[in-house]
Coordinates of C-alpha atoms in Angstrom, one line a residue:
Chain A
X1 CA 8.0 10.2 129.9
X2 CA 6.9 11.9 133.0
X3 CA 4.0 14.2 132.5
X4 CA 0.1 13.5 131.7
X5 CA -1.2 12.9 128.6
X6 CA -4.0 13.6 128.1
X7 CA -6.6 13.3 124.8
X8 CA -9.6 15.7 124.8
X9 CA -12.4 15.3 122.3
X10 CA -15.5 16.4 121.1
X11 CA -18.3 16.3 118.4
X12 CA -17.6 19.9 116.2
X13 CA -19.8 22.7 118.1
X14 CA -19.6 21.3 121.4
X15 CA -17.2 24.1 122.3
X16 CA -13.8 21.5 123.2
X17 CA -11.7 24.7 122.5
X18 CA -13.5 27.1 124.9
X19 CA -13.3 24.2 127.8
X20 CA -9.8 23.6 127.5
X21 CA -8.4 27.1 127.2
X22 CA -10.2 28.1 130.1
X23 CA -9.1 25.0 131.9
X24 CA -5.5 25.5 130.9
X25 CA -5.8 28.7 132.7
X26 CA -7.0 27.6 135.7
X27 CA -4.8 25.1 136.1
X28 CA -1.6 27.1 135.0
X29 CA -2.5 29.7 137.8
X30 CA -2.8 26.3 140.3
X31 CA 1.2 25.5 139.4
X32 CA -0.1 22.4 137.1
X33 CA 1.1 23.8 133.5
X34 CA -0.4 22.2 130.5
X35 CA 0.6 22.3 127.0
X36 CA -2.1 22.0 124.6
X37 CA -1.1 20.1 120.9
X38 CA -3.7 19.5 118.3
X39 CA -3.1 15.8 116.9
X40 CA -3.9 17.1 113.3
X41 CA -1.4 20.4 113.4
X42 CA 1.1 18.3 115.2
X43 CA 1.3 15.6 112.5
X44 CA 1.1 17.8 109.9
X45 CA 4.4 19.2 111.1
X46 CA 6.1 16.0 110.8
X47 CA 4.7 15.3 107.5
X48 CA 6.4 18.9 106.8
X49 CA 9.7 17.5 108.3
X50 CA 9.6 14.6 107.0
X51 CA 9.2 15.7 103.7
X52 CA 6.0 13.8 103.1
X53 CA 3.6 17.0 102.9
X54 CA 3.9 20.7 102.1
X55 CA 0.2 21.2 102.5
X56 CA -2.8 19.7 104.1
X57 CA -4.6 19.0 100.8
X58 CA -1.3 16.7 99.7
X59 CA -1.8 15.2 103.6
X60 CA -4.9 14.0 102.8
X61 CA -4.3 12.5 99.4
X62 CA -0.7 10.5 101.0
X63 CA -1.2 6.6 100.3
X64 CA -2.3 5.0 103.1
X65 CA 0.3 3.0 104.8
X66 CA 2.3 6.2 105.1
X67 CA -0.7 8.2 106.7
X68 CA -0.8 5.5 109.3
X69 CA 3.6 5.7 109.5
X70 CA 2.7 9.3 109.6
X71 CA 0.2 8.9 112.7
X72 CA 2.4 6.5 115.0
X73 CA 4.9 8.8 114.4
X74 CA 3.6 12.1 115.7
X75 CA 1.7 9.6 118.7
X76 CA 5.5 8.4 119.6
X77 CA 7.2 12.0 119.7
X78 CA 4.1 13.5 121.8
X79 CA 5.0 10.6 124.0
X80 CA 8.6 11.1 124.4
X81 CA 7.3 14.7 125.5
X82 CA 8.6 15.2 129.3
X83 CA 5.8 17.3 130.9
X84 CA 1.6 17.0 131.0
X85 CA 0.3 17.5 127.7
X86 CA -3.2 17.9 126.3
X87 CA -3.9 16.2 122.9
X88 CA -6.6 17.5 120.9
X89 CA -8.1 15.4 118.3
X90 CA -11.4 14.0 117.8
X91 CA -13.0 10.3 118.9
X92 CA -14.2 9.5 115.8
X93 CA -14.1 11.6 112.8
X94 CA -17.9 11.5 110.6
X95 CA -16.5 10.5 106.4
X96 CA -18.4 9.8 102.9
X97 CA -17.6 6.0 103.9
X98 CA -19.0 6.4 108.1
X99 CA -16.8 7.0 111.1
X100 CA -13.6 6.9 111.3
X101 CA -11.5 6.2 114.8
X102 CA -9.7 9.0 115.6
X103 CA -7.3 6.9 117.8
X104 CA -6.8 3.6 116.4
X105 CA -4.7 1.1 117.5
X106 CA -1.2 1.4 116.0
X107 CA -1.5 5.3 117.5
X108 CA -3.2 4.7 120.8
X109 CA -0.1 1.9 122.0
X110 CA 2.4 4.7 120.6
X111 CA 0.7 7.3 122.8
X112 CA -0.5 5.1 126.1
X113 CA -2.8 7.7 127.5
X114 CA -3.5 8.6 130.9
X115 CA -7.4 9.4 130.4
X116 CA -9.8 10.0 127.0
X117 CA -11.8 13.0 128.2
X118 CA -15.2 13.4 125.8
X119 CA -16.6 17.2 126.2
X120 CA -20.5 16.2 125.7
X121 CA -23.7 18.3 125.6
X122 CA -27.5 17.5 124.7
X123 CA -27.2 17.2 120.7
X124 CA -30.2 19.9 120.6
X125 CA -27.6 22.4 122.1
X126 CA -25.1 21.6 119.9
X127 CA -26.9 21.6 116.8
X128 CA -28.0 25.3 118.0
X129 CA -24.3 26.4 118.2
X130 CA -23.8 25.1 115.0
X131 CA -26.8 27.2 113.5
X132 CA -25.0 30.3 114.9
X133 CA -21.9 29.6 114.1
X134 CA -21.4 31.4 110.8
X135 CA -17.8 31.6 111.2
X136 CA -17.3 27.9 110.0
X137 CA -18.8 26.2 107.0
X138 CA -20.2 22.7 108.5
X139 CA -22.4 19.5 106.9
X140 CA -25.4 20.4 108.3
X141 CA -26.6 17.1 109.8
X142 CA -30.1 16.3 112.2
X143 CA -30.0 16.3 116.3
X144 CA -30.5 12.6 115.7
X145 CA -27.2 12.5 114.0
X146 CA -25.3 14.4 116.3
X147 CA -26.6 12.4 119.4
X148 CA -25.6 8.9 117.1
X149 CA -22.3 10.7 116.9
X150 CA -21.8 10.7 120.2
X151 CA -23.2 7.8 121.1
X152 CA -20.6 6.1 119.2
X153 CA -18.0 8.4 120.7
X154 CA -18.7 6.7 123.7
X155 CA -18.5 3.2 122.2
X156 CA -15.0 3.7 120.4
X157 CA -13.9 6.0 124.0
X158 CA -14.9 2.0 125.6
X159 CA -12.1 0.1 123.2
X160 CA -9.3 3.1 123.3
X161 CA -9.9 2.3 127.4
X162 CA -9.7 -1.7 127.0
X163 CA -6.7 -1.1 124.5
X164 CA -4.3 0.9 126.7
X165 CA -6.0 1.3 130.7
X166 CA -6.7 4.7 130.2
X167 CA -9.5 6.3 132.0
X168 CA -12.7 7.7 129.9
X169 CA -14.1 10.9 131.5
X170 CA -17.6 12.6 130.1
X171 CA -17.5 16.3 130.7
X172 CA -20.5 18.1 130.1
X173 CA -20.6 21.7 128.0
X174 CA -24.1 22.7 128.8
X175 CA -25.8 25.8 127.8
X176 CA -24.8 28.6 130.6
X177 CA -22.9 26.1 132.5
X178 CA -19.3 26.9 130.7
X179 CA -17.8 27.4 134.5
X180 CA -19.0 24.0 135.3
X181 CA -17.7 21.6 132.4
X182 CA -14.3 23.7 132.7
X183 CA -14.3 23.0 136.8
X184 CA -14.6 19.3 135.8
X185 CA -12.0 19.6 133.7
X186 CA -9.7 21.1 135.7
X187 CA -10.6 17.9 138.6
X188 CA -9.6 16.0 136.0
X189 CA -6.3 17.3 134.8
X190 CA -4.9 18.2 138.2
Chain B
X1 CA -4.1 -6.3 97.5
X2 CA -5.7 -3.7 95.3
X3 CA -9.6 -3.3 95.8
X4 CA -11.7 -2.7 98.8
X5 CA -12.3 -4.9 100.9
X6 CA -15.8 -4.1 102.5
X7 CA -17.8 -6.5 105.7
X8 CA -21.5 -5.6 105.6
X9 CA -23.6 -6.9 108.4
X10 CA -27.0 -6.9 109.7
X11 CA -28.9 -8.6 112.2
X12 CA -31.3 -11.8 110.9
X13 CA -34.2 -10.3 109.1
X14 CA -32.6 -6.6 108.4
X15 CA -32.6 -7.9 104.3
X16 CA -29.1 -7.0 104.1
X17 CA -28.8 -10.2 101.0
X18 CA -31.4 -7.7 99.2
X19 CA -29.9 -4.9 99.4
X20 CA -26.5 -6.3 99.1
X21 CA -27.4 -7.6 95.8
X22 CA -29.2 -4.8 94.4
X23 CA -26.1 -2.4 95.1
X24 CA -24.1 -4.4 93.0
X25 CA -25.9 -5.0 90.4
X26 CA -26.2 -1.2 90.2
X27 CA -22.3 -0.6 91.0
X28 CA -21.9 -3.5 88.1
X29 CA -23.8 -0.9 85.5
X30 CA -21.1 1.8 87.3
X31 CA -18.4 -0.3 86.1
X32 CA -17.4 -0.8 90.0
X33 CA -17.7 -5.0 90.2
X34 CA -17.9 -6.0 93.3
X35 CA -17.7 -10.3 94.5
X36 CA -19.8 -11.2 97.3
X37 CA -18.4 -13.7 99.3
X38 CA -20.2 -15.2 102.1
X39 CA -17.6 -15.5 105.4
X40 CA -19.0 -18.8 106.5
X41 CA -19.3 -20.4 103.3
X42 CA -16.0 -19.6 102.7
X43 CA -14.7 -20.5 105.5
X44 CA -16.1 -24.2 105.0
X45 CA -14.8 -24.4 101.9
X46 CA -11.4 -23.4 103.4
X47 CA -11.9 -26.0 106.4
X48 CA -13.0 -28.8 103.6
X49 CA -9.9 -27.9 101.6
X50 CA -8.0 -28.1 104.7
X51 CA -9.2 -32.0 105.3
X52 CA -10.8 -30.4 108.2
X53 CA -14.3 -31.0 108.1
X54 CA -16.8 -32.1 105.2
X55 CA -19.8 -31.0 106.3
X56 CA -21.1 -28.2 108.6
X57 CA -22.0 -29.9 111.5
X58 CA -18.5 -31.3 111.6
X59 CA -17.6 -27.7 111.4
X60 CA -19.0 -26.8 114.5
X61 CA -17.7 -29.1 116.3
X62 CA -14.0 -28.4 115.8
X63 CA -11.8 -27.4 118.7
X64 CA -11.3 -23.8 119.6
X65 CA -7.6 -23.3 118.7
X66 CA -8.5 -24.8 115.0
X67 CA -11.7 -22.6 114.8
X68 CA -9.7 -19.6 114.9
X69 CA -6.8 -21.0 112.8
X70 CA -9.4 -21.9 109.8
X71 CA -10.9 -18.0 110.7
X72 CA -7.9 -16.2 110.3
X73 CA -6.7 -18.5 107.3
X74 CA -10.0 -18.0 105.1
X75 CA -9.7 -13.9 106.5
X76 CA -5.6 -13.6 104.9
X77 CA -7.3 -15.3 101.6
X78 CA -10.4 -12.8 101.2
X79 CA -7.5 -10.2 101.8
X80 CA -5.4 -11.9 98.9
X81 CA -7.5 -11.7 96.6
X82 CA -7.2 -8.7 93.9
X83 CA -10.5 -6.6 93.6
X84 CA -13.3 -5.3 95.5
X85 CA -14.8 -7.7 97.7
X86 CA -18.1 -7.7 99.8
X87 CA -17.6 -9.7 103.0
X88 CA -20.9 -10.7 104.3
X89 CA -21.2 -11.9 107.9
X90 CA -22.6 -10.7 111.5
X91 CA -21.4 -8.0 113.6
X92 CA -22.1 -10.1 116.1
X93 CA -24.2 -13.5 116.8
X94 CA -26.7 -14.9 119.1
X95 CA -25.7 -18.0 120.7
X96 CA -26.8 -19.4 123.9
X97 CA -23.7 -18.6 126.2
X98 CA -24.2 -14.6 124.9
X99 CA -23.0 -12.5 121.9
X100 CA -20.1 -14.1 119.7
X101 CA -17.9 -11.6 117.7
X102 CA -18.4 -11.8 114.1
X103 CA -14.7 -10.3 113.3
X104 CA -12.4 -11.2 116.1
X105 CA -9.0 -10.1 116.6
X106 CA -7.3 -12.5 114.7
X107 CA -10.0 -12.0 111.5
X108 CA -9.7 -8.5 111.4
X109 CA -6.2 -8.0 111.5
X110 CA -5.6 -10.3 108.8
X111 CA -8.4 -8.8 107.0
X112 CA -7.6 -5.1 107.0
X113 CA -11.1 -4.0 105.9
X114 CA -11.6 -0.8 104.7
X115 CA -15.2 -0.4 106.1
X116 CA -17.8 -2.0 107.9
X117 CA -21.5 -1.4 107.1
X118 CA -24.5 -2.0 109.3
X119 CA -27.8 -2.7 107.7
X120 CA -30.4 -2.0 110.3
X121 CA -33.9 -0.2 110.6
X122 CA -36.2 -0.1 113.4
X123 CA -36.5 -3.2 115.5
X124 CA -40.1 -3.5 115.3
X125 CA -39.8 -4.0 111.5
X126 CA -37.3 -6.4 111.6
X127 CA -40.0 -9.0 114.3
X128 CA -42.8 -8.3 111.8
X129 CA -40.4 -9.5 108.8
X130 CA -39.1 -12.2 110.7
X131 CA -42.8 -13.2 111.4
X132 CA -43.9 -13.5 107.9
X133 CA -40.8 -15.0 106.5
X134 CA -41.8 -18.8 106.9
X135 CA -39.5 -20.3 104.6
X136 CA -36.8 -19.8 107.5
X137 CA -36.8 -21.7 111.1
X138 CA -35.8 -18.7 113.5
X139 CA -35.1 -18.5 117.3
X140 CA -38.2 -16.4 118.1
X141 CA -36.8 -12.7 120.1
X142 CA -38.9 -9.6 120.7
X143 CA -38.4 -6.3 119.0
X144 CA -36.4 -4.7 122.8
X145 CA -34.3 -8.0 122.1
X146 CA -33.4 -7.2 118.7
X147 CA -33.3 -3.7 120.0
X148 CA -30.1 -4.6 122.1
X149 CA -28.4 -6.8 119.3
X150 CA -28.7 -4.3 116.8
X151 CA -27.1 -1.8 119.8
X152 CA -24.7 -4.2 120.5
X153 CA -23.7 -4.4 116.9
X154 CA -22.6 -0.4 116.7
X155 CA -20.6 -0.8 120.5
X156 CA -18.6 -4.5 118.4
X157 CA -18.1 -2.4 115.1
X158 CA -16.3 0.7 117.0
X159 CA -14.2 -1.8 118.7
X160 CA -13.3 -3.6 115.2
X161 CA -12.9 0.2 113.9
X162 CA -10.3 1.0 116.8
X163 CA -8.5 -2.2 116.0
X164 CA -8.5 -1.7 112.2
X165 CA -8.6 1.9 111.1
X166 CA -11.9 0.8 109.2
X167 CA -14.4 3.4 109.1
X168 CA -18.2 2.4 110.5
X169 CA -21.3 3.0 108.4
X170 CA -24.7 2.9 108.9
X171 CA -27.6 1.8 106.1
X172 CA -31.0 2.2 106.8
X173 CA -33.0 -0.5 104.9
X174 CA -36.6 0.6 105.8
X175 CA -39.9 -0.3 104.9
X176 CA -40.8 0.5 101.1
X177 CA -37.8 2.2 101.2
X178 CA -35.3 -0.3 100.1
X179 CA -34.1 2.2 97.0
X180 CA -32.6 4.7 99.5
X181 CA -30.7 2.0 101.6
X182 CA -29.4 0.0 98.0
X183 CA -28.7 4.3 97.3
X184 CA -26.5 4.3 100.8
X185 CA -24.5 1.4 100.3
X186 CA -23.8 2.1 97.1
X187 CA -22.6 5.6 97.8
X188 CA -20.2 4.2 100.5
X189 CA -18.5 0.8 98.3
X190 CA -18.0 3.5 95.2
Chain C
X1 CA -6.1 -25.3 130.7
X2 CA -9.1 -27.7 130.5
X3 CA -12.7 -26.0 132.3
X4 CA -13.8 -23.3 131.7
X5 CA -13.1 -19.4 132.2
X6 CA -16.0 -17.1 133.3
X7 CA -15.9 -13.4 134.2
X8 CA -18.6 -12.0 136.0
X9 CA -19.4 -8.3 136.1
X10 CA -22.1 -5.7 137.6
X11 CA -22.2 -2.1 139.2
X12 CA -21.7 -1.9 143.0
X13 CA -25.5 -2.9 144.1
X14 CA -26.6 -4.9 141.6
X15 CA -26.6 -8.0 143.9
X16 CA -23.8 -9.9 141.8
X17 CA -22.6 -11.8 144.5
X18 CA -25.9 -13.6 145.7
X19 CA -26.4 -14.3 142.2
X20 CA -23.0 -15.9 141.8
X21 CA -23.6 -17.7 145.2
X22 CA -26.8 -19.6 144.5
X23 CA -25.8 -20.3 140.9
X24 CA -22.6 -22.2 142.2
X25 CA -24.8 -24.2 144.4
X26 CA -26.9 -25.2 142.2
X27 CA -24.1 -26.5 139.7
X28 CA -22.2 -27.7 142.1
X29 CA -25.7 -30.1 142.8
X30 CA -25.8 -30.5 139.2
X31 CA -22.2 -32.2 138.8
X32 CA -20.7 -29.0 137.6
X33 CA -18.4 -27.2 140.4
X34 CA -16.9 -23.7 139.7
X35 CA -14.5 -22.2 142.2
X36 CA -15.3 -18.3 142.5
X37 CA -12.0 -15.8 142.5
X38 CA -12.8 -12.7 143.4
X39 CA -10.1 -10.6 140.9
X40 CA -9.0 -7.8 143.4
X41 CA -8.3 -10.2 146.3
X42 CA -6.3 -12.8 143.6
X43 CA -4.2 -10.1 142.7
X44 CA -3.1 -9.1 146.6
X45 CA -2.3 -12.4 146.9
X46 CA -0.2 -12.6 144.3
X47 CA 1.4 -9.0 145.1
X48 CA 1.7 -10.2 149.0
X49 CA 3.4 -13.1 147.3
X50 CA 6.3 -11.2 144.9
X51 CA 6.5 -8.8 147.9
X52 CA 5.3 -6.2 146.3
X53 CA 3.0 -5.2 148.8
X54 CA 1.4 -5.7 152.3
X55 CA -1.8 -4.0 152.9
X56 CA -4.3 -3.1 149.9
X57 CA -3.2 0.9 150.6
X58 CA 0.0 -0.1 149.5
X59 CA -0.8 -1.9 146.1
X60 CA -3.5 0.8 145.5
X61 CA 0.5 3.0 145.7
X62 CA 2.3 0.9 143.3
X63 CA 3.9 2.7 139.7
X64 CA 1.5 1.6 137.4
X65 CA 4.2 -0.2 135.7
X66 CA 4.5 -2.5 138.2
X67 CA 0.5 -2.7 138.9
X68 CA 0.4 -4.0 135.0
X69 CA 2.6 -6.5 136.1
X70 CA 0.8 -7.7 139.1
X71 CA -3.1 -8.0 136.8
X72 CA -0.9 -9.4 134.0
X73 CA 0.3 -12.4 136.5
X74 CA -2.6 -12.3 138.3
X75 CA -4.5 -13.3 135.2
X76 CA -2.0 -16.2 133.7
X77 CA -2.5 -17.7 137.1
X78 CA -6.2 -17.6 136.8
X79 CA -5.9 -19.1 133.1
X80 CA -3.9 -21.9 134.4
X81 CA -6.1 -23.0 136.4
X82 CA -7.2 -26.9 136.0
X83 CA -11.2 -26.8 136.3
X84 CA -13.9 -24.7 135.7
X85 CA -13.4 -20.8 137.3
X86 CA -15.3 -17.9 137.9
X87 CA -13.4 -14.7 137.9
X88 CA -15.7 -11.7 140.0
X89 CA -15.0 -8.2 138.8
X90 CA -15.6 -5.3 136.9
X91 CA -16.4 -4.1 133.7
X92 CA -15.1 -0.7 134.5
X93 CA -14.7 1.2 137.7
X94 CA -15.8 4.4 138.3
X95 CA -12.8 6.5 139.6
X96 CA -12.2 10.5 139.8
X97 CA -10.5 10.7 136.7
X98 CA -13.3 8.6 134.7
X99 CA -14.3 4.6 133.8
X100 CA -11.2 2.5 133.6
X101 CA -11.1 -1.0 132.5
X102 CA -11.5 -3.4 134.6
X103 CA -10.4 -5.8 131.7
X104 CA -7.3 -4.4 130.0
X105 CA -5.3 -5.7 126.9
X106 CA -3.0 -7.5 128.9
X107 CA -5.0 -9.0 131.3
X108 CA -7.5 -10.1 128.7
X109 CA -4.8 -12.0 126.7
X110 CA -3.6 -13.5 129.7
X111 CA -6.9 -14.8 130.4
X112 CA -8.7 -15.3 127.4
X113 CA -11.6 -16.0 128.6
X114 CA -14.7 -18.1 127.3
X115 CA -17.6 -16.0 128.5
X116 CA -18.6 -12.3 130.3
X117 CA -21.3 -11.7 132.1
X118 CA -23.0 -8.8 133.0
X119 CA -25.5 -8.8 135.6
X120 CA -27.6 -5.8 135.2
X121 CA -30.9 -4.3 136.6
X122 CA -32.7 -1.4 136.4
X123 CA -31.1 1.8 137.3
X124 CA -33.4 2.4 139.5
X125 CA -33.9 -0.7 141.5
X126 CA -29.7 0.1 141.7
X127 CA -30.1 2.7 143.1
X128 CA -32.6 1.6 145.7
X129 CA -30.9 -1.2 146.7
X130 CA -27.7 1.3 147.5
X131 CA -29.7 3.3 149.2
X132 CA -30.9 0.3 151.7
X133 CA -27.8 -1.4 152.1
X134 CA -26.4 0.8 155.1
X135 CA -23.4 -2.4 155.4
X136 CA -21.0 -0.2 152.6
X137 CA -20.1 3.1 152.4
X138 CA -20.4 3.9 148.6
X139 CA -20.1 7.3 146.6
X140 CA -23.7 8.5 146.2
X141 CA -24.5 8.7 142.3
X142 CA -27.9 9.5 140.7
X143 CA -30.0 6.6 138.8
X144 CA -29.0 8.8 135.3
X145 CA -25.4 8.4 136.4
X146 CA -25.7 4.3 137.2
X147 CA -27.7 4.0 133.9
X148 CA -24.4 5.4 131.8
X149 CA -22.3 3.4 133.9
X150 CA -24.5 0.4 132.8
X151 CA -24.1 1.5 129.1
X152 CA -20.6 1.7 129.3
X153 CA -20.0 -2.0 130.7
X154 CA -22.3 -3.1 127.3
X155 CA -19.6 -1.0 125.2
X156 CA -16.6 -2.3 127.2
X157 CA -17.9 -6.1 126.8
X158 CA -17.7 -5.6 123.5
X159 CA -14.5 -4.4 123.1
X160 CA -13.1 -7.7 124.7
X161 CA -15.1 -9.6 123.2
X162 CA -13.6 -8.6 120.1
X163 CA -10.0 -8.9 121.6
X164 CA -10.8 -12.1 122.9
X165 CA -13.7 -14.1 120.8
X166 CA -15.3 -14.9 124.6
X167 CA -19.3 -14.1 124.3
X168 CA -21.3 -11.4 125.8
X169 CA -23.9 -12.4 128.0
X170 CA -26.6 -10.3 129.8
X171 CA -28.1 -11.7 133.1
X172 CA -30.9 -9.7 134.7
X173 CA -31.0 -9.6 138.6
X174 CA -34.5 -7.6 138.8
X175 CA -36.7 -7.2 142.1
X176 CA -38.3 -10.6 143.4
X177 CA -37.5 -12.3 140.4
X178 CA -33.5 -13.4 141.6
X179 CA -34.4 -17.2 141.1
X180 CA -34.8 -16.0 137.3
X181 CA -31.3 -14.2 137.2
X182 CA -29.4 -17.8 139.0
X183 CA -31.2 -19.7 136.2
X184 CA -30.5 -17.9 133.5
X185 CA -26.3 -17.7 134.8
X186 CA -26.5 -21.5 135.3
X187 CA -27.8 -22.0 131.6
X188 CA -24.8 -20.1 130.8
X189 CA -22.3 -21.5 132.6
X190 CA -23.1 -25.2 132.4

């Protein structure tokens, strides 16, 4: 369909939601509209008209095969969506059992992405946003871990790009430099 | 089939056999058995009951095309087979035209893992072990060598991950601090 | 098709095609000729040859539909090729909107190549060497930025490696020690 589509990600803290809403702004008021659709809401809606799910909880616990129907599913109707579109989800999701892709294969050919955008900062800065975020309850996890988080962002970012030709783009949230990572952003998404 | 099926890997020296074995015993006493089964052992029994070859030499030598068919064929047996199942083989391996996928495409998708763990510590630890382990004949490497395998390894087991849907785990098997890494692993294969 | 099927990658600077060049001599001396197709050009060719295109602008234009097309043919040409080939290009390519593969799905199983090379330096000598080559106009980028492009190839290697079962090899093109770097890409590709 005509339109961009385009997949934002980030480890949690990094402050993906502040960067895109600010970008979606600036780029509304330049005549490029976006629509913004997180992965995880969106699907749950289909699981919801589909019958499969009445809440998240029961989501989680559906067998797997039909999580994975569940995921090509929503990929192939935010596809057929005419119009640039923002999907946000994560790169790779941290489990008990290790990471898990956020975009693996049978959702990434349904989708065909223009670019995978990864909203990065030093992992010192994000575990301090974490400390003072007391709105959310979090695993607390090391600066070590959260820079092996993203390391490996980068890594699965590499094979969604081999898989499908889409672009990779870092975009850096740094402390006091909102204006900038939402300015790269924007260069991106125009 | 029913049961996990779980790859663990580790580069040469990591003693991923030690702590492979002394999670199961200790998931045995759980009452979660787990079989071991070694890929390349498997795989030449597969190729011997194939006619193919009847020792390992002559397994090496086989032409390309029949090297993967014996792969994927021993990988949609391990998958057959009802139970939990350790799969023990290399993220990736040394040879001298460059890295060699452990799990290509045609092994993973017929294999369907549900995780893949990576035994690792520091690199320096694994050249002092593989210095004092005489009763093996090693390819000598230094430690910023088995720096980039063991680096190498995590950029392979995202791209398996993508491919798959498996998640990606990481067990530290330090020194005199095997009991944490048996601990991991068997936290992750409950 | 019998002979072999090498790709050969670096970042802009890295002095991949002197490396290339002497290597070919000195296998063509050694009974082992490789003919050198530089990716990008094949591709025109093959575009100027459909009549898809006449001037690079123009195929630089084409819907990407059709551009997947063109690397798709591009690269089942290459593949049946009778002898020994090595294919110049890129890992990824740095563009406004990010990395994107230089080795995509489709023109990896087209290709299926036996081995990837990455020439590779340090960032800094890179950087350097851009800086002293006033023959090419190139995008300015610090030695940080050429280190993460650097990383990225590694992480993209593996992914098509993984697609593929081709090996990942790592040849190093440092300062006044280039006789070390043709050496060590001969060893690999005779």
């Amino acid at each position: 369909m005509a339109g961009k589509k385009i997949i934002i990600t980030g480890v949690p803290g990094v402050g993906k939601t502040t960067v895109i809403t600010q970008a979606m702004e600036s780029l509304s008021e330049a005549g490029v509209p976006y629509q913004n659709i997180n992965f995880g809401s969106f699907m749950f809606e289909v699981a919801c008209a589909e019958g499969l799910a009445q809440d998240r909880d029961q989501m989680r616990r559906l067998d797997r095969t039909i999580q994975k129907r569940l995921q090509k599913l929503a990929a192939e109707k935010i596809a057929a969506i005419d119009g640039n579109v923002i999907i946000d989800t994560h790169a790779s999701v941290k489990t008990p059992a290790g990471y898990l892709a956020g975009l693996p294969e049978w959702v990434l050919t349904a989708l065909m992405p223009d670019t995978i955008v990864l909203v990065e900062t030093d992992d010192d800065q994000i575990l301090l946003r974490r400390l003072s975020d007391t709105s959310r309850v979090r695993d607390m996890e090391g600066a070590a871990s959260i820079r092996e988080h993203q390391q490996m962002n980068r890594s699965f970012a590499a094979a969604y790009a081999m898989l499908t030709g889409c672009t990779v783009a870092f975009v850096t949230n740094a402390d006091h430099l909102l204006e900038h990572g939402v300015k790269a952003l924007v260069t991106i998404l125009k």
